[in-house]
Amino acid sequence: MNTGSSEPVEVTLVADGTKADGAESERGLGSRAPEFVKARRALHLSWQVGVFVVGLAVVVAGIIMLPLPGPGWVVIFGGMAIWATEFVWAQLVLRWTKRKVTEAAQRALDPKVRRRNIVLTVIGLVVIAAIGGFYLWKFGLVMPWQIEDQ
């Protein structure tokens, strides 16, 4: 006796073997170029080259921003998102990164991890205060560039 629905259940698997749900199941892997671009091979190839060059420029700008002021990692992931509009490997990298960031956020919410982070922060502040106290005891409020040989 079958009491359930007679319609089959569809499960979508993505390339890394995990189930896709929500928006990701609607958008599979592959090119998101407009249909008129995909229909012409030469135009699609030039589209891919253009997407690659623009994504590369954004990623390089992000790499340059890592040691300099600026949102380096955000720009790098922005370049990866540009590449992901056209290339499957970039889509897989972004999905993996999103999964890892979500896992890290869940671990950070764990009460044991939060307690550990608070304890480490307090220890760090005590060490900084001790170093600052030693400096004030030894030199007073004189700045280091004004210290004479003693």
Coordinates of C-alpha atoms in Angstrom, one line a residue:
M1 CA 0.0 0.0 0.0
N2 CA 1.6 3.3 -1.2
T3 CA 0.3 6.3 0.8
G4 CA 2.8 8.8 -0.7
S5 CA 2.7 10.8 -3.9
S6 CA 3.1 9.0 -7.2
E7 CA 5.5 11.7 -8.5
P8 CA 9.2 10.8 -8.5
V9 CA 11.6 12.8 -6.2
E10 CA 14.4 14.5 -8.1
V11 CA 17.8 14.9 -6.4
T12 CA 20.4 17.0 -8.2
L13 CA 24.1 16.2 -7.6
V14 CA 26.8 18.7 -8.4
A15 CA 30.2 17.9 -9.7
D16 CA 31.8 17.5 -6.2
G17 CA 29.2 14.8 -5.3
T18 CA 27.1 16.9 -2.9
K19 CA 23.4 17.6 -3.2
A20 CA 22.4 20.9 -4.6
D21 CA 19.5 22.7 -3.2
G22 CA 17.8 26.1 -3.5
A23 CA 19.3 28.5 -6.0
E24 CA 22.3 26.3 -6.7
S25 CA 20.1 23.5 -8.0
E26 CA 18.5 25.9 -10.5
R27 CA 21.8 27.1 -11.8
G28 CA 24.0 24.2 -12.8
L29 CA 27.7 24.4 -13.6
G30 CA 28.8 25.9 -16.8
S31 CA 28.7 29.1 -18.8
R32 CA 26.2 31.8 -18.0
A33 CA 26.8 33.7 -21.2
P34 CA 23.7 34.9 -23.1
E35 CA 22.2 32.3 -25.5
F36 CA 23.1 34.4 -28.6
V37 CA 26.7 34.3 -27.5
K38 CA 26.7 30.6 -26.8
A39 CA 25.2 29.9 -30.3
R40 CA 28.3 31.3 -32.1
R41 CA 31.5 29.5 -31.3
A42 CA 33.9 32.4 -32.2
L43 CA 31.8 34.8 -30.2
H44 CA 31.6 32.5 -27.2
L45 CA 35.4 31.9 -27.3
S46 CA 36.0 35.7 -27.4
W47 CA 33.5 36.1 -24.6
Q48 CA 35.4 33.6 -22.5
V49 CA 38.7 35.3 -23.2
G50 CA 37.2 38.6 -22.2
V51 CA 35.8 37.2 -19.0
F52 CA 39.1 35.6 -18.2
V53 CA 41.1 38.8 -18.8
V54 CA 38.7 40.9 -16.7
G55 CA 38.7 38.3 -13.9
L56 CA 42.5 38.1 -14.0
A57 CA 42.8 41.9 -13.8
V58 CA 40.5 42.0 -10.7
V59 CA 42.4 39.0 -9.1
V60 CA 45.8 40.7 -9.7
A61 CA 44.5 44.0 -8.2
G62 CA 43.4 42.0 -5.1
I63 CA 46.8 40.4 -4.8
I64 CA 48.4 43.8 -5.0
M65 CA 46.1 45.0 -2.3
L66 CA 47.1 42.2 0.1
P67 CA 50.2 44.0 1.4
L68 CA 48.8 47.5 0.6
P69 CA 45.8 49.2 2.0
G70 CA 42.6 47.9 0.5
P71 CA 40.2 45.0 0.6
G72 CA 42.5 42.4 -1.0
W73 CA 40.7 39.2 -0.2
V74 CA 37.3 40.7 -1.1
V75 CA 38.6 41.8 -4.5
I76 CA 40.3 38.4 -5.1
F77 CA 37.0 36.6 -4.5
G78 CA 35.2 39.2 -6.7
G79 CA 37.6 38.2 -9.5
M80 CA 36.8 34.5 -8.8
A81 CA 33.1 35.4 -9.0
I82 CA 33.7 37.0 -12.4
W83 CA 35.5 33.8 -13.6
A84 CA 32.7 31.7 -12.1
T85 CA 30.2 33.2 -14.6
E86 CA 32.0 31.3 -17.3
F87 CA 34.3 28.6 -15.9
V88 CA 33.3 25.5 -14.1
W89 CA 36.6 25.2 -12.1
A90 CA 36.0 28.7 -10.6
Q91 CA 32.4 27.8 -9.7
L92 CA 33.7 24.7 -7.9
V93 CA 36.3 26.8 -6.1
L94 CA 33.7 29.3 -5.0
R95 CA 31.4 26.6 -3.8
W96 CA 34.2 24.9 -1.8
T97 CA 35.2 28.3 -0.3
K98 CA 31.6 29.1 0.6
R99 CA 31.3 25.7 2.3
K100 CA 34.5 26.2 4.3
V101 CA 33.6 29.8 5.4
T102 CA 30.2 28.5 6.6
E103 CA 31.8 25.7 8.5
A104 CA 34.3 28.1 10.1
A105 CA 31.4 30.4 11.1
Q106 CA 29.6 27.5 12.7
R107 CA 32.7 26.5 14.6
A108 CA 33.2 30.1 15.8
L109 CA 29.7 30.0 17.3
D110 CA 30.6 26.9 19.4
P111 CA 30.7 28.0 23.1
K112 CA 34.0 26.2 23.8
V113 CA 35.7 28.0 20.9
R114 CA 34.2 31.3 22.0
R115 CA 35.5 30.7 25.6
R116 CA 39.0 29.8 24.2
N117 CA 39.1 32.9 22.0
I118 CA 38.0 35.1 25.0
V119 CA 40.7 33.6 27.2
L120 CA 43.4 34.1 24.5
T121 CA 42.3 37.7 24.0
V122 CA 42.5 38.4 27.7
I123 CA 46.0 36.8 27.9
G124 CA 47.1 38.9 25.0
L125 CA 45.8 42.1 26.6
V126 CA 47.6 41.2 29.9
V127 CA 50.9 40.7 28.0
I128 CA 50.5 44.0 26.2
A129 CA 49.6 45.8 29.4
A130 CA 52.7 44.2 31.1
I131 CA 55.0 45.3 28.3
G132 CA 53.4 48.8 28.4
G133 CA 53.8 48.9 32.2
F134 CA 57.5 47.9 31.9
Y135 CA 58.1 50.6 29.3
L136 CA 56.5 53.3 31.5
W137 CA 58.4 52.1 34.5
K138 CA 61.7 52.1 32.7
F139 CA 61.4 55.2 30.5
G140 CA 58.4 57.1 31.7
L141 CA 56.2 58.9 29.1
V142 CA 59.3 59.7 26.9
M143 CA 58.9 58.6 23.3
P144 CA 61.5 56.1 22.0
W145 CA 63.0 58.6 19.5
Q146 CA 63.7 61.0 22.3
I147 CA 65.5 58.5 24.6
E148 CA 69.1 59.5 25.2
D149 CA 71.8 57.0 25.9
Q150 CA 71.8 56.2 29.6

